[in-house]
XYZ file of C-alpha atoms in Angstrom:
314
model
C -0.262 0.164 -0.183
C 1.411 3.171 -0.994
C 1.803 5.787 1.816
C 1.346 9.114 0.478
C 2.472 12.730 2.429
C 1.980 16.409 1.782
C 5.112 17.145 1.734
C 7.464 17.470 -1.593
C 10.404 15.291 -2.398
C 12.549 18.156 -1.712
C 10.457 19.146 1.576
C 11.553 15.893 2.760
C 15.275 15.564 2.090
C 15.267 18.669 3.778
C 13.577 17.513 7.345
C 15.774 14.245 6.489
C 19.001 16.438 7.003
C 17.611 18.210 9.580
C 16.253 15.222 11.785
C 19.247 13.208 11.232
C 19.018 9.963 12.544
C 14.847 10.713 12.982
C 12.880 8.597 10.720
C 10.177 10.116 8.793
C 7.630 7.685 9.937
C 7.678 9.539 13.144
C 6.143 12.640 11.112
C 3.290 10.430 9.607
C 0.015 9.943 11.392
C -1.865 7.722 9.696
C -5.602 5.805 9.530
C -6.475 2.470 8.212
C -10.248 2.047 6.671
C -11.189 -1.101 4.379
C -7.284 -1.761 4.057
C -6.526 1.270 3.124
C -4.095 3.974 4.445
C -5.626 7.282 3.882
C -4.333 10.704 4.672
C -1.070 11.048 6.745
C -2.039 14.508 8.767
C -4.601 16.487 8.320
C -2.664 19.727 8.506
C 1.411 20.794 9.455
C 1.088 21.185 12.994
C 2.528 17.760 13.863
C 5.557 18.835 11.665
C 5.962 21.727 12.835
C 5.742 20.608 16.068
C 8.859 17.842 15.464
C 10.738 20.377 13.313
C 10.983 22.905 16.520
C 11.882 20.209 19.289
C 14.695 19.096 17.022
C 15.711 22.713 16.902
C 15.320 22.895 20.739
C 17.143 18.864 20.583
C 19.725 20.542 18.871
C 20.135 23.161 20.990
C 20.508 21.325 23.968
C 23.134 18.594 22.504
C 25.483 21.572 22.152
C 25.154 22.903 25.476
C 25.887 19.758 27.187
C 28.350 18.662 24.436
C 30.500 21.616 25.428
C 29.919 21.664 29.415
C 32.156 21.476 31.973
C 32.279 21.423 35.590
C 32.089 25.113 37.361
C 35.337 23.806 39.762
C 38.722 22.391 38.174
C 38.908 19.973 40.681
C 35.993 17.875 39.369
C 36.647 16.168 36.136
C 33.046 14.735 35.797
C 29.580 14.908 37.609
C 28.131 11.873 38.719
C 24.542 11.216 39.465
C 22.806 8.489 41.351
C 19.672 7.241 40.541
C 17.361 5.299 43.365
C 14.128 3.949 43.462
C 11.943 1.244 43.348
C 12.681 -1.712 40.755
C 10.826 -1.010 37.261
C 10.784 2.456 38.208
C 12.754 3.540 35.254
C 16.135 3.951 36.287
C 18.052 2.019 33.819
C 15.423 3.034 31.209
C 16.870 6.683 31.628
C 20.428 5.765 31.659
C 19.536 3.648 28.266
C 17.830 6.883 27.030
C 20.718 9.470 28.148
C 23.023 6.739 26.133
C 20.738 6.408 23.338
C 20.256 10.675 22.441
C 24.028 11.067 22.257
C 24.681 7.942 20.355
C 22.051 8.335 17.903
C 20.105 5.329 17.922
C 18.248 3.656 20.510
C 20.493 1.221 22.889
C 19.899 -1.034 25.642
C 23.415 -0.848 27.643
C 21.866 -1.194 31.205
C 19.326 -4.189 31.890
C 15.719 -3.038 32.504
C 13.289 -4.842 34.262
C 9.203 -4.291 34.651
C 9.180 -6.839 37.364
C 9.358 -5.633 41.212
C 12.339 -7.740 41.371
C 15.746 -6.079 40.972
C 17.859 -6.875 37.697
C 20.379 -4.548 38.596
C 22.659 -6.630 41.003
C 25.891 -4.451 40.067
C 26.757 -0.947 41.207
C 27.113 0.284 37.854
C 28.941 3.970 36.694
C 28.213 4.874 33.332
C 30.117 6.857 30.884
C 28.074 9.044 28.286
C 29.646 8.596 25.343
C 29.065 11.168 22.101
C 28.826 9.219 19.150
C 30.024 5.625 18.372
C 33.438 7.420 17.987
C 33.155 10.359 19.819
C 34.678 11.775 23.399
C 33.412 10.901 26.850
C 31.481 13.402 27.882
C 31.974 14.619 31.776
C 29.035 13.487 33.545
C 27.926 10.200 34.135
C 24.976 7.812 35.685
C 25.229 5.439 38.439
C 22.841 2.886 38.653
C 22.264 -0.129 42.312
C 19.917 -1.995 43.322
C 16.522 -0.793 43.313
C 14.502 -0.306 46.825
C 11.992 -2.299 48.178
C 9.852 -2.288 51.057
C 11.279 -5.382 52.843
C 14.507 -5.396 54.709
C 16.982 -6.859 53.313
C 15.708 -7.113 50.025
C 17.012 -4.830 46.886
C 19.240 -1.790 48.213
C 20.745 -1.739 51.609
C 20.290 1.380 52.971
C 23.201 1.254 54.955
C 25.138 1.137 51.780
C 24.024 4.378 50.561
C 26.722 6.540 52.479
C 29.642 4.736 51.543
C 28.149 5.188 47.609
C 27.509 9.035 48.024
C 30.882 8.819 49.564
C 32.443 7.469 46.376
C 34.031 4.748 48.638
C 31.678 1.566 45.907
C 33.980 0.876 43.279
C 32.296 0.411 39.905
C 30.926 -3.382 38.953
C 30.474 -4.152 42.963
C 28.053 -6.858 43.556
C 27.283 -6.872 47.555
C 25.705 -9.882 48.271
C 25.807 -8.743 51.956
C 25.806 -4.842 53.357
C 29.332 -3.375 51.960
C 32.317 -2.522 54.693
C 35.452 -0.999 54.636
C 37.079 -4.429 54.825
C 35.898 -5.555 51.304
C 38.454 -5.988 49.156
C 37.801 -2.961 46.777
C 36.248 -0.600 49.164
C 37.667 2.862 48.053
C 38.526 4.152 51.750
C 40.216 7.348 50.615
C 37.717 8.479 47.930
C 38.270 12.260 46.830
C 35.727 15.182 45.780
C 35.510 13.767 42.254
C 34.886 10.125 43.293
C 31.607 11.181 45.106
C 28.225 11.593 43.855
C 27.501 14.725 43.423
C 23.173 14.626 42.422
C 20.949 11.753 43.397
C 17.633 11.686 41.447
C 14.769 9.744 42.947
C 13.362 8.116 40.074
C 9.439 6.788 40.710
C 6.820 5.367 38.061
C 4.207 8.376 37.664
C 1.475 6.207 37.867
C 2.393 4.223 41.086
C 2.501 7.607 43.109
C -0.795 6.829 44.574
C 0.159 2.983 45.369
C 3.283 3.340 47.427
C 2.666 1.716 50.350
C 3.748 3.076 53.971
C 6.422 0.906 54.058
C 7.969 1.818 51.159
C 7.191 5.850 51.702
C 8.975 5.113 55.097
C 12.148 3.507 53.224
C 12.039 6.677 51.154
C 12.104 9.158 53.680
C 15.169 6.626 55.876
C 16.763 6.868 52.047
C 16.252 10.722 52.335
C 17.722 11.226 55.609
C 21.104 9.359 54.299
C 21.187 11.894 51.290
C 20.698 14.864 53.484
C 23.340 14.095 56.049
C 25.585 14.119 53.270
C 24.841 16.973 51.845
C 24.167 15.904 48.705
C 21.670 17.697 45.922
C 18.749 16.021 44.955
C 15.827 15.906 42.670
C 13.325 14.182 42.007
C 12.323 12.452 38.335
C 8.844 10.728 37.352
C 8.795 8.379 35.044
C 6.258 6.732 32.035
C 4.531 9.796 31.076
C 2.822 8.961 28.288
C 1.703 12.294 27.106
C 4.549 14.767 27.358
C 4.201 16.226 24.098
C 1.480 18.017 25.626
C 3.945 20.468 27.503
C 6.611 20.697 24.760
C 4.722 23.931 23.254
C 6.056 27.198 21.674
C 9.804 27.929 22.733
C 9.640 24.805 24.967
C 10.268 27.213 28.043
C 7.543 25.335 30.117
C 9.354 21.986 30.296
C 9.367 22.070 33.882
C 5.518 22.330 34.332
C 4.563 18.243 34.960
C 1.522 17.806 32.681
C -0.172 15.841 35.850
C -2.033 17.187 38.489
C -0.011 19.773 40.514
C -1.782 18.505 43.857
C -0.268 14.846 43.001
C 3.334 16.508 42.196
C 2.835 18.454 45.267
C 1.862 15.298 47.272
C 5.018 13.485 46.373
C 7.393 16.485 46.515
C 6.565 17.398 50.133
C 6.944 13.047 51.093
C 10.584 13.236 49.584
C 11.552 16.646 50.993
C 12.437 17.691 47.636
C 11.717 21.061 46.361
C 8.614 21.032 43.231
C 10.990 23.174 41.255
C 13.387 20.173 41.418
C 10.741 17.769 40.086
C 10.644 16.682 36.229
C 8.864 14.778 34.173
C 10.002 12.235 31.273
C 9.147 9.508 28.880
C 12.157 7.234 28.583
C 12.629 5.093 25.627
C 11.674 1.284 26.268
C 10.709 -0.301 23.007
C 10.992 2.034 20.816
C 13.503 1.365 17.601
C 13.506 4.823 16.465
C 14.726 8.068 18.141
C 11.910 11.022 18.208
C 13.038 14.526 18.821
C 9.943 15.093 21.441
C 11.528 12.799 23.612
C 15.341 13.892 22.989
C 14.457 16.939 23.915
C 12.575 15.778 27.281
C 15.443 14.073 28.531
C 18.309 16.187 27.601
C 16.383 19.096 29.474
C 15.790 16.944 32.512
C 19.462 16.281 32.360
C 20.444 19.345 31.905
C 18.927 20.319 34.978
C 20.569 17.441 36.952
C 23.827 18.687 36.188
C 22.546 22.226 37.351
C 21.497 21.416 40.497
C 24.948 19.714 40.821
C 26.652 22.947 40.003
C 24.392 24.725 43.050
C 25.914 21.628 45.072
C 29.612 22.362 43.929
C 29.177 26.085 44.896
C 28.074 25.479 48.505
C 31.232 23.541 49.231
C 33.640 25.185 51.597
């Protein structure tokens, strides 16, 4: 079945050049009736949105590629993602890596189950393109939080992770102690975590058990005692494009109800201006400039929160 569009051949080639690795299939919305594809977008609004998103994505990419920490003794910013299993921690890491790689990639193992697949503490570098340089920020992944004691990430391990005592690929079968053979006993400031992102599925906020809320508060107490900056990342939103409008300046305004956002923000003691919404890449095969823009925006805000942490150092 032939698919026709309102774009001329030269217009399609122009869009392909501007969008880079983004497939033009993302520009086409078709409706099937009696086995015939009839119509592919009644107007140019969607194409216009994609075009503006691509321009904004490219601006964010340029800014992040040129990013350098504001202090000379820090060569790279480390961001730790903490949250229940299946909340979207590994998916966010994969999404960031995908945008900079130029194609969807799944290096970090993802699960939708309550049982954590991430058994190792991982520090993921972000590479700009297939043969490009490594960028000055890293995303750290760990076991998921669980409401039951002895299951998932041990809260007592969190201070060691925050202080930079835990090396990459450590697989703790029991709580970490300074006696562990790979324990980093004298970490420097560059080894520690500079920003913590609490990750929650936006659709499960109202279903958090009292035990899980208590676990989060316990974790937050450890984070605050270490003086580490933090943000709240709400994942698995399905209509993020609704707040990607005009000049994209309102991307920090979640599309879900403000009362729901304020509730979880207060529960975790994270300011609402440090609360962000994102839709990760999960099962897609192609990059989407709308998602790219959300992902890059959130990453940039995390780096800005880390910058505030650096400026507050004694």
